Short mmCIF file of C-alpha atoms in Angstrom, two decimals:
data_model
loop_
_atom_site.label_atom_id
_atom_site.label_comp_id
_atom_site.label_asym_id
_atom_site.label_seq_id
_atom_site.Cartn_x
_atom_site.Cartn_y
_atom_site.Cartn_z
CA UNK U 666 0.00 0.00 0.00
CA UNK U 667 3.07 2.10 0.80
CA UNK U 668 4.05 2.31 -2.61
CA UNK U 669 0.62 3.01 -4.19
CA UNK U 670 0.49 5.89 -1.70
CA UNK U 671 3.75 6.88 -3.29
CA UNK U 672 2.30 6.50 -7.08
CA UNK U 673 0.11 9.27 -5.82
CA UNK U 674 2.26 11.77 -4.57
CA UNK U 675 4.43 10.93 -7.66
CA UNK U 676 1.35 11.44 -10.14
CA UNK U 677 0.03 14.52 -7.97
CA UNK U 678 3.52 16.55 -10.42
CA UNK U 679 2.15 17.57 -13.68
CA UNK U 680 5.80 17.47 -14.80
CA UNK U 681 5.86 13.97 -13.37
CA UNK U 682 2.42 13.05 -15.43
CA UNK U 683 3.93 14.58 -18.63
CA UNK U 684 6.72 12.20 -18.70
CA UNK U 685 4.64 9.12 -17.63
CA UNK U 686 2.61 9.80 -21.17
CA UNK U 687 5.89 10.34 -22.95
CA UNK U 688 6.85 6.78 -21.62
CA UNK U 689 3.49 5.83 -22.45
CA UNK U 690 4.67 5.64 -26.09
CA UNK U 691 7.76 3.88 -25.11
CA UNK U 692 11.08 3.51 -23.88
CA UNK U 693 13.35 7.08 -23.77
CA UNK U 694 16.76 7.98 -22.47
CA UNK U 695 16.99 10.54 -19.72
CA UNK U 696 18.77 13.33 -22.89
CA UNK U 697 15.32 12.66 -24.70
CA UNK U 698 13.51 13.73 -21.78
CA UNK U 699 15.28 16.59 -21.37
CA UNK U 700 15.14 18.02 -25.02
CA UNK U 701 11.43 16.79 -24.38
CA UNK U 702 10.47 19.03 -21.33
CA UNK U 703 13.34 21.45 -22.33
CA UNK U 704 14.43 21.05 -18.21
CA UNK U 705 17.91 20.45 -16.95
CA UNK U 706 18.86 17.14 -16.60
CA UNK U 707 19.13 17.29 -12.73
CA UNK U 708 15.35 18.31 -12.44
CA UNK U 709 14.54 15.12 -15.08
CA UNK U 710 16.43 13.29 -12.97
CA UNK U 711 15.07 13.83 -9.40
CA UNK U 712 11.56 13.32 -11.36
CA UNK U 713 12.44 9.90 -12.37
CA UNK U 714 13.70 9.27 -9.20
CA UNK U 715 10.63 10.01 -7.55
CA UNK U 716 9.14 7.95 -10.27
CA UNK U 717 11.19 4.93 -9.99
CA UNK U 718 10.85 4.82 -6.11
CA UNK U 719 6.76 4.86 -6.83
CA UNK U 720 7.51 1.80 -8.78
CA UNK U 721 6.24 3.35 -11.81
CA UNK U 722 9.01 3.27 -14.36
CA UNK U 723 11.93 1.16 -14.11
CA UNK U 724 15.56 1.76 -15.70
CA UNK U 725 17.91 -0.54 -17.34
CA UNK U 726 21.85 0.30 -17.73
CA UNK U 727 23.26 0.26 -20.88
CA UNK U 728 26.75 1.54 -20.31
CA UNK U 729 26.45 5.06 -19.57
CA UNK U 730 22.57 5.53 -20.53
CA UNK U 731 19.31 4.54 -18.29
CA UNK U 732 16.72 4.22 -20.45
CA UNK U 733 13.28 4.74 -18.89
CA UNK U 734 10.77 2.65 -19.23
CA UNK U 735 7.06 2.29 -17.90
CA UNK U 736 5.74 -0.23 -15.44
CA UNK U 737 2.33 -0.77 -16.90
CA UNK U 738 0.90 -2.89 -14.02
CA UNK U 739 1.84 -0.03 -11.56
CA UNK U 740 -0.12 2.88 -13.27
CA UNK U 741 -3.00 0.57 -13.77
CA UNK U 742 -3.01 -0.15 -10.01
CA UNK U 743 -3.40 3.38 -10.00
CA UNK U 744 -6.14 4.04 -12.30
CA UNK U 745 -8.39 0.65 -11.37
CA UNK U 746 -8.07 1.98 -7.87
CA UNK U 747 -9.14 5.49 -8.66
CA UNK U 748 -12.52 3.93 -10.71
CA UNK U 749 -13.21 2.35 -7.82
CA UNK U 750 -12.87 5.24 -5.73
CA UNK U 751 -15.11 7.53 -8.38
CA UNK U 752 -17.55 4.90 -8.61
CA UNK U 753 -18.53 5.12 -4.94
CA UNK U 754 -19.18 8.55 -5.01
CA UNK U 755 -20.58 9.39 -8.03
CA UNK U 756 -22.73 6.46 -7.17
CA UNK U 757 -24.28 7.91 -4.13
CA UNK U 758 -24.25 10.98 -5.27
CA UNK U 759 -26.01 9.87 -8.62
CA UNK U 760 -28.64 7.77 -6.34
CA UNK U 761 -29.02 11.55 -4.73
CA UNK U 762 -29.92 13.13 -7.44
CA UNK U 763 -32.47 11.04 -8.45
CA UNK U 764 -33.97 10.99 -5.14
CA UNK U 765 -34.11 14.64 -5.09
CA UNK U 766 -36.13 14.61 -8.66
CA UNK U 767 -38.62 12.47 -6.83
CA UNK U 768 -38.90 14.74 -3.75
CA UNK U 769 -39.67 17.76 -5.90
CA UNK U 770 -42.04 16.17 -7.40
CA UNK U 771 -44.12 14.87 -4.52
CA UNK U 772 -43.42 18.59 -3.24
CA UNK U 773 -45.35 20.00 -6.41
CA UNK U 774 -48.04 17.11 -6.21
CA UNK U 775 -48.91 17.99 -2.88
CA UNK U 776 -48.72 21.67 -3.58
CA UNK U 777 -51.46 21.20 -5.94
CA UNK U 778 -53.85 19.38 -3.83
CA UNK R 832 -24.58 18.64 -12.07
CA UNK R 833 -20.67 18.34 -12.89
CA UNK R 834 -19.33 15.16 -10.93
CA UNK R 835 -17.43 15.47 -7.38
CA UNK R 836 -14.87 17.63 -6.96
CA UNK R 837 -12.35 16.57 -4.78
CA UNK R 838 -9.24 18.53 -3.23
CA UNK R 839 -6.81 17.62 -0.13
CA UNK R 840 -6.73 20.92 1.69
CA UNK R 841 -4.16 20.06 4.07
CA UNK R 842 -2.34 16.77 5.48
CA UNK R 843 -5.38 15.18 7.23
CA UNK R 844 -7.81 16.25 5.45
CA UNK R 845 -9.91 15.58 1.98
CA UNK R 846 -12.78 18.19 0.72
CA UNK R 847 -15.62 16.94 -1.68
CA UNK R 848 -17.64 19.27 -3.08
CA UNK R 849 -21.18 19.11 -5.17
CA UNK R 850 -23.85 20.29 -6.50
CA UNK R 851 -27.68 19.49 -6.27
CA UNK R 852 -30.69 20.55 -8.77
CA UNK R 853 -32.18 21.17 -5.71
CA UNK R 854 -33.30 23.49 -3.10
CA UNK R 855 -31.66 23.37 0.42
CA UNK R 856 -34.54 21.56 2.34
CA UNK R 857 -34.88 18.61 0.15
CA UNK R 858 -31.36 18.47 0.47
CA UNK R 859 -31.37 18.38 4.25
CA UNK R 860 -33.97 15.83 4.59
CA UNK R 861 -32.07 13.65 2.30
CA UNK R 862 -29.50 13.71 5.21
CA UNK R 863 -31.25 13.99 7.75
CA UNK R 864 -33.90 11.72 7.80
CA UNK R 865 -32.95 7.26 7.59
CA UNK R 866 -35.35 6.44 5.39
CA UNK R 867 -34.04 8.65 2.69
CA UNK R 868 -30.37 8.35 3.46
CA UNK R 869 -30.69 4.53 3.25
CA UNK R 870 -31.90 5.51 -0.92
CA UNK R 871 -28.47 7.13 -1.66
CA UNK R 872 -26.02 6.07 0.67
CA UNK R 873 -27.24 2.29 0.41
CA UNK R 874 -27.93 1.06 -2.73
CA UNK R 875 -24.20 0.14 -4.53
CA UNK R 876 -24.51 -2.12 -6.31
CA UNK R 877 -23.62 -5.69 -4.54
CA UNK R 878 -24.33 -4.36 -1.42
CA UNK R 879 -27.28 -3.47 0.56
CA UNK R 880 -27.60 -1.47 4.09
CA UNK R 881 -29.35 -3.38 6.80
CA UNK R 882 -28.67 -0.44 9.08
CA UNK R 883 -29.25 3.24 9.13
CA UNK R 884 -29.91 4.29 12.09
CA UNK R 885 -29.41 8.07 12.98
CA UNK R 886 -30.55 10.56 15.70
CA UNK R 887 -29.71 13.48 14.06
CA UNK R 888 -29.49 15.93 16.77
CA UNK R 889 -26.31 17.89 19.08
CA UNK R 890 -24.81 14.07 21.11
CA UNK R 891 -27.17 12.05 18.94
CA UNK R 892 -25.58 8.80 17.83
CA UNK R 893 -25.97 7.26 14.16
CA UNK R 894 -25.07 4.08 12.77
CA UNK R 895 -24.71 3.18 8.96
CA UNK R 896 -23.53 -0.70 8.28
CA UNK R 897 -23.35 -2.36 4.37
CA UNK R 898 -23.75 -5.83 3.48
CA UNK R 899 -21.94 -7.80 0.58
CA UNK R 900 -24.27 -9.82 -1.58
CA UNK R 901 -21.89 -11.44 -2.55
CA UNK R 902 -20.35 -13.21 0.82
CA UNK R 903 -22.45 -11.27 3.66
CA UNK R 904 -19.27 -9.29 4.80
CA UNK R 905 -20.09 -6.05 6.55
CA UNK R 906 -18.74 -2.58 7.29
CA UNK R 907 -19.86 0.75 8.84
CA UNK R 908 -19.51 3.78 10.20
CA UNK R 909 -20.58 5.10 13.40
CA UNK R 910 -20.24 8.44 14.87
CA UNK R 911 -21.65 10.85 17.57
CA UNK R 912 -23.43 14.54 16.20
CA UNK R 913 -21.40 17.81 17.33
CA UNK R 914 -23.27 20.03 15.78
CA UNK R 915 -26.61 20.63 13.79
CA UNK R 916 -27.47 23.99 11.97
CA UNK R 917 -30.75 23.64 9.94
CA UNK R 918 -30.26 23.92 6.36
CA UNK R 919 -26.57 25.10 6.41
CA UNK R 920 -24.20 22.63 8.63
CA UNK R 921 -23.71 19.12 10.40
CA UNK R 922 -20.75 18.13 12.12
CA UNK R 923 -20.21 14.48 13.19
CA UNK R 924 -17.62 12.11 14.86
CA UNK R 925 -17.16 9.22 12.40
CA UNK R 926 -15.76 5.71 13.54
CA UNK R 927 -15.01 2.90 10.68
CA UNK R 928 -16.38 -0.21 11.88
CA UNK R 929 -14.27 -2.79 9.75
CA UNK R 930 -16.33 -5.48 10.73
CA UNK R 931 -15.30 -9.09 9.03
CA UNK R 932 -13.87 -6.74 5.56
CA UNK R 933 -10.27 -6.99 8.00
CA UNK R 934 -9.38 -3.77 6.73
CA UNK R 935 -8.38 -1.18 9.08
CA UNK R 936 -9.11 2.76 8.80
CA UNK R 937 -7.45 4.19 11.58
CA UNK R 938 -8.62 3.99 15.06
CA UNK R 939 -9.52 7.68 16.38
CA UNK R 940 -12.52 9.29 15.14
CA UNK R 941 -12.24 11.47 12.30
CA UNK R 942 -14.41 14.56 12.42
CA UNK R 943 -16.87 15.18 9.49
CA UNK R 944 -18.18 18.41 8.37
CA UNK R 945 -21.04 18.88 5.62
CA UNK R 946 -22.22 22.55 4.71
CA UNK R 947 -25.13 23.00 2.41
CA UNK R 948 -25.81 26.94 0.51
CA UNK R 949 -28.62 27.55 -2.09
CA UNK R 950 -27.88 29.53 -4.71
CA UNK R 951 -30.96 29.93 -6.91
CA UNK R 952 -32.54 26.30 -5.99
CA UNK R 953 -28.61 24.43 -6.95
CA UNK R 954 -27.92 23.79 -3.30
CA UNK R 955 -23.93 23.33 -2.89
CA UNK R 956 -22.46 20.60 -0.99
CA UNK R 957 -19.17 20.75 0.68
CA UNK R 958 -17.55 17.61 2.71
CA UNK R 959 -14.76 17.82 4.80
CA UNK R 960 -13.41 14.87 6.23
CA UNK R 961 -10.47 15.48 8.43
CA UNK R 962 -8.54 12.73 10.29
CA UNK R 963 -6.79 12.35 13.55
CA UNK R 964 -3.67 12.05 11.82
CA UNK R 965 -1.98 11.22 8.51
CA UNK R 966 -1.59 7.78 9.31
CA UNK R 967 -5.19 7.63 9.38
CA UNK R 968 -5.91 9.86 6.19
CA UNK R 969 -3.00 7.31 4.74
CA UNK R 970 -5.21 4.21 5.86
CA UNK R 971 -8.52 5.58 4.76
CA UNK R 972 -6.52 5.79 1.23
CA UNK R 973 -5.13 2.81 1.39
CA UNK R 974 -8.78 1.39 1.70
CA UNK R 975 -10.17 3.31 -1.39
CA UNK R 976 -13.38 4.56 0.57
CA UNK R 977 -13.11 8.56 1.08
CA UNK R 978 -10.05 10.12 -1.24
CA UNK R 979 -8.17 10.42 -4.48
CA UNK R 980 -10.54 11.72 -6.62
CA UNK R 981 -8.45 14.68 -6.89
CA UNK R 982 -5.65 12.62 -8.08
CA UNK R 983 -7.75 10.85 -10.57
CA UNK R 984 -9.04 14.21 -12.08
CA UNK R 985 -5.53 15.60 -11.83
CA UNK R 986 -4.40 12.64 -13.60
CA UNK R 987 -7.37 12.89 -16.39
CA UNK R 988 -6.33 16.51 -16.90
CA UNK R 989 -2.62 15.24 -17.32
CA UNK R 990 -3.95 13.16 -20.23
CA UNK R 991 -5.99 15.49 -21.81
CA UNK R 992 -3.49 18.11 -22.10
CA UNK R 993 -1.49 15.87 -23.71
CA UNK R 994 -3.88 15.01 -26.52
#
């Protein structure tokens, strides 16, 4: 649970977010990033730092480069638990409106009478 | 009505706000009387609500408990009333009762706050839930019942300005 807390807090950067899509479309090498999100390459770096402790990308080594990657499974932990999350409220809230209809309606019925 | 809005004000606390085609004292009743809370606050699908009881007034208690379909496991809240402004505030103690779900949701009451304010019959709906401490805000997380939705529209909006 630790660690999904942590795919929060990592998500929560838009920075962060913008380079999870990039990795989306596949694997990139922190010098891509930077041209990318035209930052310096020790801000890209203590992003995917914060990203790799989340669990959320992972990094190989290929001599001098660390490719990024995503770790699919982690995000969708992410977004399966924020559906379920949305669905409960909406839910009630949804079943709320609809009783509300019905109250104003019985409100104008009786008002008639 | 646009969906929930969610927002973490501070460390131990979540905000949900709302809106309702409705005017204030429809509203109210809806929570303030069982028979209609059980309509909205029960009713998810694959689980019913066996128990709503509520004594909505200043050291009233309440008790809400949901059932599983599926296997019969239950889980509730329960919670003492602090405070009860007509139309405009309630402020209760709330207590997760875990029941036989084993999950665990921190074990000193958090305090919840709902405001309601018409605007031209759309009554707004704010929710504040704050915990006793992070740990608890942390656990109520980890349990997927009360936060994140900011993160989830936070994360949509990520997305969609990406196009």
């Amino acid at each position: 649970m630790k660690q999904l807390d942590q795919a929060f807090a990592a998500l929560a950067d838009p920075t962060r977010r913008g380079i999870v899509v990039h990795l989306a479309r596949g694997e990139a090498s922190v010098s891509e990033l930077v041209g990318r999100f035209s930052l310096t390459q020790p801000t890209i770096s203590s992003h995917l730092k914060v990203l790799e402790s989340a669990g959320l990308i992972s990094r190989r080594k290929v001599a001098q480069l660390r490719p990024c990657k995503l770790v699919p499974e982690r995000l969708k932990a992410v977004t399966d638990w924020l559906e379920q999350v949305q669905e409960i409220w909406e839910g009630n809230y949804k079943r709320l409106d609809a009783l509300l209809t019905e109250l104003k309606q019985a409100e104008k019925k009786e008002r008639k009478k | 009505m646009k969906p929930a809005e969610a927002s973490l004000p501070s460390d131990t606390e979540v905000l949900v706000k709302r809106s309702f085609d409705a005017p204030v004292k429809l509203v109210w009743r809806a929570y303030m009387e069982p028979d209609l809370m059980r309509r909205w606050c029960g009713g998810h699908p694959g689980w019913s609500m066996p128990v709503c009881e509520m004594d909505m007034r200043v050291g009233g208690k309440y008790r809400w408990r949901w059932r599983s379909d599926e296997n019969g496991q239950e889980f509730g809240f329960t919670g003492e009333v602090l405070e009860v402004t007509p139309h405009a505030k309630i402020v209760h103690t709330q207590i997760f009762d875990a029941g036989d779900l084993g999950v665990s949701m921190g074990s000193e009451p958090a305090i919840i706050t709902v405001t309601f304010h018409e605007v031209n019959g759309i009554t707004n709906v704010t929710t504040t839930i704050r915990y006793a401490s992070k740990a608890d805000r942390d656990a109520a997380f980890a349990t997927g019942m009360t936060d994140g939705m900011e993160m989830s529209y936070k994360l949509l909006d990520g997305v969609l300005a990406e196009g």
